[in-house]
PDB file of C-alpha atoms in Angstrom:
ATOM      1  CA  SER A   1      -4.307 -28.656 -40.673  1.00 42.00           C
ATOM      2  CA  GLN A   2      -1.350 -26.521 -41.691  1.00 48.00           C
ATOM      3  CA  GLN A   3       0.999 -27.889 -38.992  1.00 61.00           C
ATOM      4  CA  GLY A   4       3.231 -30.840 -39.072  1.00 72.00           C
ATOM      5  CA  GLU A   5       3.121 -33.626 -36.623  1.00 80.00           C
ATOM      6  CA  GLU A   6       5.399 -34.226 -33.905  1.00 85.00           C
ATOM      7  CA  ASP A   7       5.746 -37.264 -31.500  1.00 86.00           C
ATOM      8  CA  PRO A   8       5.766 -37.891 -28.943  1.00 91.00           C
ATOM      9  CA  GLN A   9       3.353 -35.244 -27.741  1.00 91.00           C
ATOM     10  CA  ALA A  10       5.052 -35.550 -24.258  1.00 94.00           C
ATOM     11  CA  LEU A  11       8.058 -37.249 -22.943  1.00 95.00           C
ATOM     12  CA  SER A  12       9.377 -37.717 -19.428  1.00 96.00           C
ATOM     13  CA  ILE A  13      12.938 -38.760 -18.825  1.00 96.00           C
ATOM     14  CA  GLN A  14      15.519 -38.849 -15.994  1.00 97.00           C
ATOM     15  CA  GLU A  15      18.320 -36.548 -15.988  1.00 97.00           C
ATOM     16  CA  GLY A  16      21.255 -38.168 -18.031  1.00 97.00           C
ATOM     17  CA  GLU A  17      19.245 -39.961 -20.437  1.00 97.00           C
ATOM     18  CA  ASN A  18      18.796 -39.041 -24.146  1.00 98.00           C
ATOM     19  CA  ALA A  19      15.599 -37.763 -25.478  1.00 97.00           C
ATOM     20  CA  THR A  20      14.513 -38.215 -29.114  1.00 97.00           C
ATOM     21  CA  MET A  21      11.634 -36.139 -30.914  1.00 96.00           C
ATOM     22  CA  ASN A  22      10.315 -36.796 -34.185  1.00 96.00           C
ATOM     23  CA  CYS A  23       8.748 -34.612 -36.856  1.00 94.00           C
ATOM     24  CA  SER A  24       6.958 -35.263 -39.941  1.00 93.00           C
ATOM     25  CA  TYR A  25       5.928 -32.652 -42.585  1.00 89.00           C
ATOM     26  CA  LYS A  26       3.956 -32.696 -45.760  1.00 84.00           C
ATOM     27  CA  THR A  27       5.470 -30.440 -48.408  1.00 80.00           C
ATOM     28  CA  SER A  28       9.043 -29.707 -50.096  1.00 81.00           C
ATOM     29  CA  ILE A  29      11.115 -27.652 -47.944  1.00 83.00           C
ATOM     30  CA  ASN A  30      14.127 -25.452 -48.041  1.00 81.00           C
ATOM     31  CA  ASN A  31      15.029 -26.277 -44.502  1.00 86.00           C
ATOM     32  CA  LEU A  32      13.750 -27.466 -41.206  1.00 91.00           C
ATOM     33  CA  GLN A  33      14.286 -25.921 -38.056  1.00 93.00           C
ATOM     34  CA  TRP A  34      14.023 -26.783 -34.272  1.00 96.00           C
ATOM     35  CA  TYR A  35      12.872 -24.337 -31.523  1.00 96.00           C
ATOM     36  CA  ARG A  36      12.593 -24.446 -27.817  1.00 97.00           C
ATOM     37  CA  GLN A  37      10.059 -22.817 -25.758  1.00 96.00           C
ATOM     38  CA  ASN A  38      10.079 -22.595 -21.912  1.00 93.00           C
ATOM     39  CA  SER A  39       6.509 -22.016 -20.536  1.00 88.00           C
ATOM     40  CA  GLY A  40       4.975 -18.844 -21.116  1.00 85.00           C
ATOM     41  CA  ARG A  41       7.920 -17.587 -23.165  1.00 88.00           C
ATOM     42  CA  GLY A  42       8.939 -16.710 -26.630  1.00 89.00           C
ATOM     43  CA  LEU A  43      10.854 -19.353 -28.992  1.00 93.00           C
ATOM     44  CA  VAL A  44      14.565 -19.817 -29.077  1.00 93.00           C
ATOM     45  CA  HIS A  45      16.109 -21.166 -32.122  1.00 93.00           C
ATOM     46  CA  LEU A  46      18.181 -24.422 -31.660  1.00 96.00           C
ATOM     47  CA  ILE A  47      19.320 -25.751 -35.090  1.00 95.00           C
ATOM     48  CA  LEU A  48      18.687 -25.307 -38.856  1.00 92.00           C
ATOM     49  CA  ILE A  49      19.197 -28.206 -41.202  1.00 93.00           C
ATOM     50  CA  ARG A  50      18.937 -27.501 -45.008  1.00 89.00           C
ATOM     51  CA  SER A  51      17.154 -29.961 -47.267  1.00 87.00           C
ATOM     52  CA  ASN A  52      20.463 -30.999 -48.776  1.00 90.00           C
ATOM     53  CA  GLU A  53      21.911 -32.085 -45.380  1.00 95.00           C
ATOM     54  CA  ARG A  54      21.197 -35.456 -43.628  1.00 97.00           C
ATOM     55  CA  GLU A  55      22.450 -34.731 -40.218  1.00 98.00           C
ATOM     56  CA  LYS A  56      23.627 -31.901 -38.173  1.00 97.00           C
ATOM     57  CA  HIS A  57      25.425 -31.463 -34.712  1.00 97.00           C
ATOM     58  CA  SER A  58      25.240 -28.630 -32.189  1.00 96.00           C
ATOM     59  CA  GLY A  59      26.595 -29.372 -28.763  1.00 97.00           C
ATOM     60  CA  ARG A  60      24.386 -31.903 -27.149  1.00 98.00           C
ATOM     61  CA  LEU A  61      21.857 -31.674 -30.063  1.00 98.00           C
ATOM     62  CA  ARG A  62      21.723 -33.923 -33.006  1.00 98.00           C
ATOM     63  CA  VAL A  63      19.327 -33.352 -36.058  1.00 98.00           C
ATOM     64  CA  THR A  64      18.677 -35.730 -38.823  1.00 98.00           C
ATOM     65  CA  LEU A  65      16.534 -35.113 -41.946  1.00 97.00           C
ATOM     66  CA  ASP A  66      15.025 -37.622 -44.204  1.00 96.00           C
ATOM     67  CA  THR A  67      13.584 -35.751 -47.234  1.00 92.00           C
ATOM     68  CA  SER A  68      12.407 -39.093 -48.694  1.00 93.00           C
ATOM     69  CA  LYS A  69      10.265 -39.747 -45.894  1.00 94.00           C
ATOM     70  CA  LYS A  70       9.522 -36.114 -44.899  1.00 93.00           C
ATOM     71  CA  SER A  71      10.723 -36.530 -41.573  1.00 95.00           C
ATOM     72  CA  SER A  72      13.297 -35.286 -38.967  1.00 96.00           C
ATOM     73  CA  SER A  73      14.421 -36.183 -35.520  1.00 97.00           C
ATOM     74  CA  LEU A  74      16.016 -34.192 -32.727  1.00 98.00           C
ATOM     75  CA  LEU A  75      18.121 -35.960 -30.154  1.00 98.00           C
ATOM     76  CA  ILE A  76      19.257 -34.309 -27.062  1.00 98.00           C
ATOM     77  CA  THR A  77      22.056 -36.407 -25.312  1.00 98.00           C
ATOM     78  CA  ALA A  78      22.844 -36.442 -21.491  1.00 98.00           C
ATOM     79  CA  SER A  79      19.715 -34.411 -20.814  1.00 97.00           C
ATOM     80  CA  ARG A  80      19.548 -31.904 -17.851  1.00 97.00           C
ATOM     81  CA  ALA A  81      16.565 -30.651 -15.914  1.00 97.00           C
ATOM     82  CA  ALA A  82      17.134 -27.255 -17.615  1.00 96.00           C
ATOM     83  CA  ASP A  83      16.271 -28.855 -21.010  1.00 97.00           C
ATOM     84  CA  THR A  84      12.539 -29.234 -19.760  1.00 97.00           C
ATOM     85  CA  ALA A  85      10.576 -27.235 -22.253  1.00 97.00           C
ATOM     86  CA  SER A  86       8.304 -27.694 -25.375  1.00 96.00           C
ATOM     87  CA  TYR A  87      10.237 -28.420 -28.628  1.00 97.00           C
ATOM     88  CA  PHE A  88       8.809 -27.489 -31.997  1.00 95.00           C
ATOM     89  CA  CYS A  89      10.019 -28.382 -35.641  1.00 95.00           C
ATOM     90  CA  ALA A  90       9.213 -25.696 -38.192  1.00 92.00           C
ATOM     91  CA  THR A  91       9.435 -25.837 -41.778  1.00 88.00           C
ATOM     92  CA  ASP A  92       9.665 -23.057 -44.685  1.00 79.00           C
ATOM     93  CA  GLY A  93       6.447 -24.505 -46.213  1.00 60.00           C
ATOM     94  CA  ASP A  94       2.730 -23.956 -46.671  1.00 43.00           C
ATOM     95  CA  LEU A  95       1.248 -27.369 -45.924  1.00 41.00           C
ATOM     96  CA  ARG A  96      -1.872 -26.506 -47.539  1.00 45.00           C
ATOM     97  CA  TYR A  97      -0.517 -25.583 -50.841  1.00 49.00           C
ATOM     98  CA  GLY A  98       2.814 -27.369 -51.059  1.00 50.00           C
ATOM     99  CA  GLY A  99       6.063 -25.625 -51.927  1.00 49.00           C
ATOM    100  CA  ALA A 100       8.367 -23.447 -49.966  1.00 47.00           C
ATOM    101  CA  THR A 101       7.534 -19.908 -48.718  1.00 62.00           C
ATOM    102  CA  ASN A 102       9.245 -17.438 -46.294  1.00 72.00           C
ATOM    103  CA  LYS A 103       6.493 -18.442 -43.653  1.00 80.00           C
ATOM    104  CA  LEU A 104       7.547 -20.919 -40.751  1.00 85.00           C
ATOM    105  CA  ILE A 105       5.126 -23.375 -40.220  1.00 85.00           C
ATOM    106  CA  PHE A 106       5.413 -25.262 -36.916  1.00 90.00           C
ATOM    107  CA  GLY A 107       4.674 -28.685 -35.834  1.00 90.00           C
ATOM    108  CA  THR A 108       2.447 -29.711 -32.982  1.00 91.00           C
ATOM    109  CA  GLY A 109       5.367 -29.878 -30.413  1.00 93.00           C
ATOM    110  CA  THR A 110       6.861 -32.229 -27.837  1.00 95.00           C
ATOM    111  CA  LEU A 111       6.686 -31.261 -24.152  1.00 95.00           C
ATOM    112  CA  LEU A 112       9.864 -32.525 -22.776  1.00 97.00           C
ATOM    113  CA  ALA A 113      10.053 -33.008 -18.866  1.00 97.00           C
ATOM    114  CA  VAL A 114      13.458 -33.973 -17.484  1.00 97.00           C
ATOM    115  CA  GLN A 115      13.351 -35.247 -13.907  1.00 95.00           C
ATOM    116  CA  PRO A 116      16.443 -34.551 -11.751  1.00 91.00           C
TER     117      PRO A 116
ATOM    118  CA  GLY B   1      21.855 -13.626 -32.271  1.00 67.00           C
ATOM    119  CA  ALA B   2      19.400 -10.900 -33.473  1.00 78.00           C
ATOM    120  CA  VAL B   3      16.969  -9.387 -31.040  1.00 89.00           C
ATOM    121  CA  VAL B   4      13.116  -8.932 -31.347  1.00 94.00           C
ATOM    122  CA  SER B   5      11.386  -7.063 -28.659  1.00 95.00           C
ATOM    123  CA  GLN B   6       7.733  -7.525 -28.059  1.00 97.00           C
ATOM    124  CA  HIS B   7       5.783  -5.092 -25.854  1.00 97.00           C
ATOM    125  CA  PRO B   8       3.772  -5.443 -23.542  1.00 97.00           C
ATOM    126  CA  SER B   9       4.585  -8.915 -22.063  1.00 96.00           C
ATOM    127  CA  TRP B  10       1.116  -9.224 -20.653  1.00 96.00           C
ATOM    128  CA  VAL B  11      -2.004  -7.210 -20.941  1.00 97.00           C
ATOM    129  CA  ILE B  12      -5.482  -7.395 -19.372  1.00 97.00           C
ATOM    130  CA  CYS B  13      -8.114  -5.649 -20.989  1.00 96.00           C
ATOM    131  CA  LYS B  14     -12.104  -5.011 -20.750  1.00 97.00           C
ATOM    132  CA  SER B  15     -14.175  -6.704 -23.384  1.00 97.00           C
ATOM    133  CA  GLY B  16     -15.016  -4.317 -26.270  1.00 97.00           C
ATOM    134  CA  THR B  17     -11.624  -2.365 -25.999  1.00 97.00           C
ATOM    135  CA  SER B  18      -8.574  -2.668 -28.443  1.00 97.00           C
ATOM    136  CA  VAL B  19      -5.180  -3.756 -27.511  1.00 98.00           C
ATOM    137  CA  LYS B  20      -2.047  -2.856 -29.447  1.00 98.00           C
ATOM    138  CA  ILE B  21       0.980  -5.135 -29.358  1.00 98.00           C
ATOM    139  CA  GLU B  22       4.282  -4.047 -30.839  1.00 97.00           C
ATOM    140  CA  CYS B  23       7.032  -6.019 -32.079  1.00 96.00           C
ATOM    141  CA  ARG B  24      10.381  -4.456 -32.915  1.00 95.00           C
ATOM    142  CA  SER B  25      13.590  -5.791 -34.360  1.00 92.00           C
ATOM    143  CA  LEU B  26      16.313  -4.057 -32.425  1.00 91.00           C
ATOM    144  CA  ASP B  27      19.610  -4.782 -34.337  1.00 86.00           C
ATOM    145  CA  PHE B  28      18.389  -5.738 -37.828  1.00 85.00           C
ATOM    146  CA  GLN B  29      16.037  -4.653 -40.525  1.00 85.00           C
ATOM    147  CA  ALA B  30      13.027  -6.949 -41.038  1.00 84.00           C
ATOM    148  CA  THR B  31      10.943  -6.427 -44.197  1.00 79.00           C
ATOM    149  CA  THR B  32       8.773  -9.367 -43.086  1.00 85.00           C
ATOM    150  CA  MET B  33       7.410 -10.076 -39.595  1.00 91.00           C
ATOM    151  CA  PHE B  34       5.153 -13.008 -38.619  1.00 93.00           C
ATOM    152  CA  TRP B  35       2.280 -12.859 -35.978  1.00 96.00           C
ATOM    153  CA  TYR B  36       1.588 -16.207 -34.439  1.00 96.00           C
ATOM    154  CA  ARG B  37      -1.246 -17.085 -31.834  1.00 96.00           C
ATOM    155  CA  GLN B  38      -0.723 -19.723 -29.227  1.00 95.00           C
ATOM    156  CA  PHE B  39      -3.233 -21.372 -27.135  1.00 90.00           C
ATOM    157  CA  PRO B  40      -2.209 -23.116 -23.734  1.00 87.00           C
ATOM    158  CA  LYS B  41      -0.244 -26.458 -24.412  1.00 84.00           C
ATOM    159  CA  GLN B  42      -0.512 -26.114 -28.220  1.00 88.00           C
ATOM    160  CA  SER B  43       1.602 -25.153 -31.093  1.00 90.00           C
ATOM    161  CA  LEU B  44       2.069 -21.712 -32.860  1.00 92.00           C
ATOM    162  CA  MET B  45      -0.797 -20.836 -35.261  1.00 93.00           C
ATOM    163  CA  LEU B  46       0.349 -18.366 -37.922  1.00 92.00           C
ATOM    164  CA  MET B  47      -2.072 -15.579 -38.229  1.00 95.00           C
ATOM    165  CA  ALA B  48      -0.457 -13.169 -40.546  1.00 93.00           C
ATOM    166  CA  THR B  49       2.592 -12.121 -42.453  1.00 90.00           C
ATOM    167  CA  SER B  50       3.507  -8.414 -42.157  1.00 88.00           C
ATOM    168  CA  ASN B  51       5.221  -6.820 -44.947  1.00 83.00           C
ATOM    169  CA  GLU B  52       6.889  -3.428 -44.660  1.00 82.00           C
ATOM    170  CA  GLY B  53       5.204  -0.777 -46.616  1.00 81.00           C
ATOM    171  CA  SER B  54       2.283  -2.963 -47.894  1.00 83.00           C
ATOM    172  CA  LYS B  55      -0.851  -5.019 -46.561  1.00 87.00           C
ATOM    173  CA  ALA B  56      -0.358  -7.800 -44.475  1.00 90.00           C
ATOM    174  CA  THR B  57      -1.207 -11.260 -45.697  1.00 90.00           C
ATOM    175  CA  TYR B  58      -3.719 -13.223 -43.466  1.00 94.00           C
ATOM    176  CA  GLU B  59      -3.925 -16.809 -43.099  1.00 92.00           C
ATOM    177  CA  GLN B  60      -7.388 -18.451 -43.857  1.00 91.00           C
ATOM    178  CA  GLY B  61      -9.691 -18.020 -41.158  1.00 93.00           C
ATOM    179  CA  VAL B  62      -8.183 -14.950 -39.545  1.00 95.00           C
ATOM    180  CA  GLU B  63     -10.308 -11.901 -39.577  1.00 94.00           C
ATOM    181  CA  LYS B  64      -8.420  -8.912 -41.019  1.00 94.00           C
ATOM    182  CA  ASP B  65     -10.584  -6.389 -39.422  1.00 95.00           C
ATOM    183  CA  LYS B  66     -10.392  -8.157 -36.104  1.00 96.00           C
ATOM    184  CA  PHE B  67      -6.511  -8.206 -36.188  1.00 97.00           C
ATOM    185  CA  LEU B  68      -5.112  -5.179 -37.674  1.00 96.00           C
ATOM    186  CA  ILE B  69      -1.471  -5.363 -38.834  1.00 94.00           C
ATOM    187  CA  ASN B  70       0.546  -2.345 -39.583  1.00 90.00           C
ATOM    188  CA  HIS B  71       4.197  -2.546 -40.495  1.00 88.00           C
ATOM    189  CA  ALA B  72       5.224   1.064 -41.132  1.00 82.00           C
ATOM    190  CA  SER B  73       9.095   0.548 -40.830  1.00 87.00           C
ATOM    191  CA  LEU B  74      11.623  -1.869 -41.245  1.00 87.00           C
ATOM    192  CA  THR B  75      11.858  -2.444 -37.504  1.00 90.00           C
ATOM    193  CA  LEU B  76       8.429  -2.053 -36.203  1.00 92.00           C
ATOM    194  CA  SER B  77       5.287  -4.154 -36.698  1.00 94.00           C
ATOM    195  CA  THR B  78       2.039  -3.715 -34.643  1.00 95.00           C
ATOM    196  CA  LEU B  79      -0.916  -5.907 -34.163  1.00 97.00           C
ATOM    197  CA  THR B  80      -4.120  -4.411 -32.827  1.00 97.00           C
ATOM    198  CA  VAL B  81      -6.799  -6.814 -31.442  1.00 98.00           C
ATOM    199  CA  THR B  82      -9.913  -4.654 -31.996  1.00 97.00           C
ATOM    200  CA  SER B  83     -13.107  -4.974 -29.955  1.00 97.00           C
ATOM    201  CA  ALA B  84     -11.508  -7.608 -27.913  1.00 97.00           C
ATOM    202  CA  HIS B  85     -13.504 -10.450 -26.452  1.00 96.00           C
ATOM    203  CA  PRO B  86     -12.789 -13.283 -23.891  1.00 96.00           C
ATOM    204  CA  GLU B  87     -12.150 -15.634 -26.682  1.00 95.00           C
ATOM    205  CA  ASP B  88      -9.477 -13.351 -27.937  1.00 96.00           C
ATOM    206  CA  SER B  89      -7.559 -14.255 -24.821  1.00 97.00           C
ATOM    207  CA  SER B  90      -4.437 -15.938 -25.901  1.00 96.00           C
ATOM    208  CA  PHE B  91      -0.596 -15.686 -26.141  1.00 97.00           C
ATOM    209  CA  TYR B  92       0.582 -13.792 -29.095  1.00 97.00           C
ATOM    210  CA  ILE B  93       4.208 -13.993 -30.482  1.00 97.00           C
ATOM    211  CA  CYS B  94       5.774 -12.187 -33.402  1.00 96.00           C
ATOM    212  CA  SER B  95       8.968 -13.183 -35.329  1.00 94.00           C
ATOM    213  CA  ALA B  96      11.205 -11.727 -37.726  1.00 90.00           C
ATOM    214  CA  ARG B  97      13.845 -13.169 -40.199  1.00 79.00           C
ATOM    215  CA  VAL B  98      16.965 -11.189 -41.148  1.00 71.00           C
ATOM    216  CA  ARG B  99      16.786  -9.336 -44.290  1.00 60.00           C
ATOM    217  CA  GLY B 100      19.304 -10.222 -47.039  1.00 54.00           C
ATOM    218  CA  THR B 101      19.794 -12.791 -49.587  1.00 54.00           C
ATOM    219  CA  GLY B 102      18.689 -16.195 -49.151  1.00 55.00           C
ATOM    220  CA  VAL B 103      16.134 -15.151 -46.456  1.00 52.00           C
ATOM    221  CA  MET B 104      14.293 -18.486 -46.776  1.00 56.00           C
ATOM    222  CA  ASN B 105      17.370 -20.200 -45.176  1.00 61.00           C
ATOM    223  CA  THR B 106      17.549 -18.230 -42.087  1.00 76.00           C
ATOM    224  CA  GLU B 107      16.364 -18.681 -38.541  1.00 80.00           C
ATOM    225  CA  ALA B 108      13.608 -16.742 -37.190  1.00 86.00           C
ATOM    226  CA  PHE B 109      14.012 -14.670 -34.116  1.00 91.00           C
ATOM    227  CA  PHE B 110      11.072 -14.267 -31.726  1.00 94.00           C
ATOM    228  CA  GLY B 111       9.682 -11.910 -29.400  1.00 95.00           C
ATOM    229  CA  GLN B 112       8.975 -12.934 -25.721  1.00 95.00           C
ATOM    230  CA  GLY B 113       5.215 -12.962 -26.532  1.00 96.00           C
ATOM    231  CA  THR B 114       2.283 -11.216 -25.154  1.00 97.00           C
ATOM    232  CA  ARG B 115      -0.234 -12.787 -22.924  1.00 97.00           C
ATOM    233  CA  LEU B 116      -3.656 -11.097 -23.543  1.00 97.00           C
ATOM    234  CA  THR B 117      -6.493 -11.519 -21.161  1.00 97.00           C
ATOM    235  CA  VAL B 118      -9.814 -10.126 -21.893  1.00 97.00           C
ATOM    236  CA  VAL B 119     -12.180  -9.756 -19.131  1.00 97.00           C
TER     237      VAL B 119
END
């Protein structure tokens, strides 16, 4: 498969709780990005973390990157019902051949449901 | 941020007909655009990379003659699903990255997607 793996596949939490999603990939990367997709819509960019960065914050979002483990996590703090969406990680990598390209390859995604 | 406009947002067509989907970068030049396909509750699968002024690069398993891509200008790429069949029904999404230096370190901007239903 050309995709990275994300877990959990689905996550249901209560409003106010934190949500953590994980992403693993297989090749060397230039950067890793997280996107959000509301049902039946296009994707919205959330945050980009470069391969030489370990942690990045943006509002209620916190992203970590561990290149030695080829993994990343996205933490959404103090979740809201409006955060309900699918979340995808994406890398600048061709998972079949290794190395970085200008193509974004997406992970399998996590469906987050925040209950009011 | 930059805006990518995709049209139409949904289309229903008869089996055997062709459908064209347009992807435009509205306020930036995109030498490269990407076409993805997404099945319900699944991730995005990259179909092809559209290169301005040259042939598209297709991913393994994607039929070139089935999914025709044209990237005639720095702001427009089109995907034509030829002789569509019900199994081509899917959600198609385009994206573009801002042209410039360090292109591999920029975010991608996505169109709103096109829901194709072939009946």
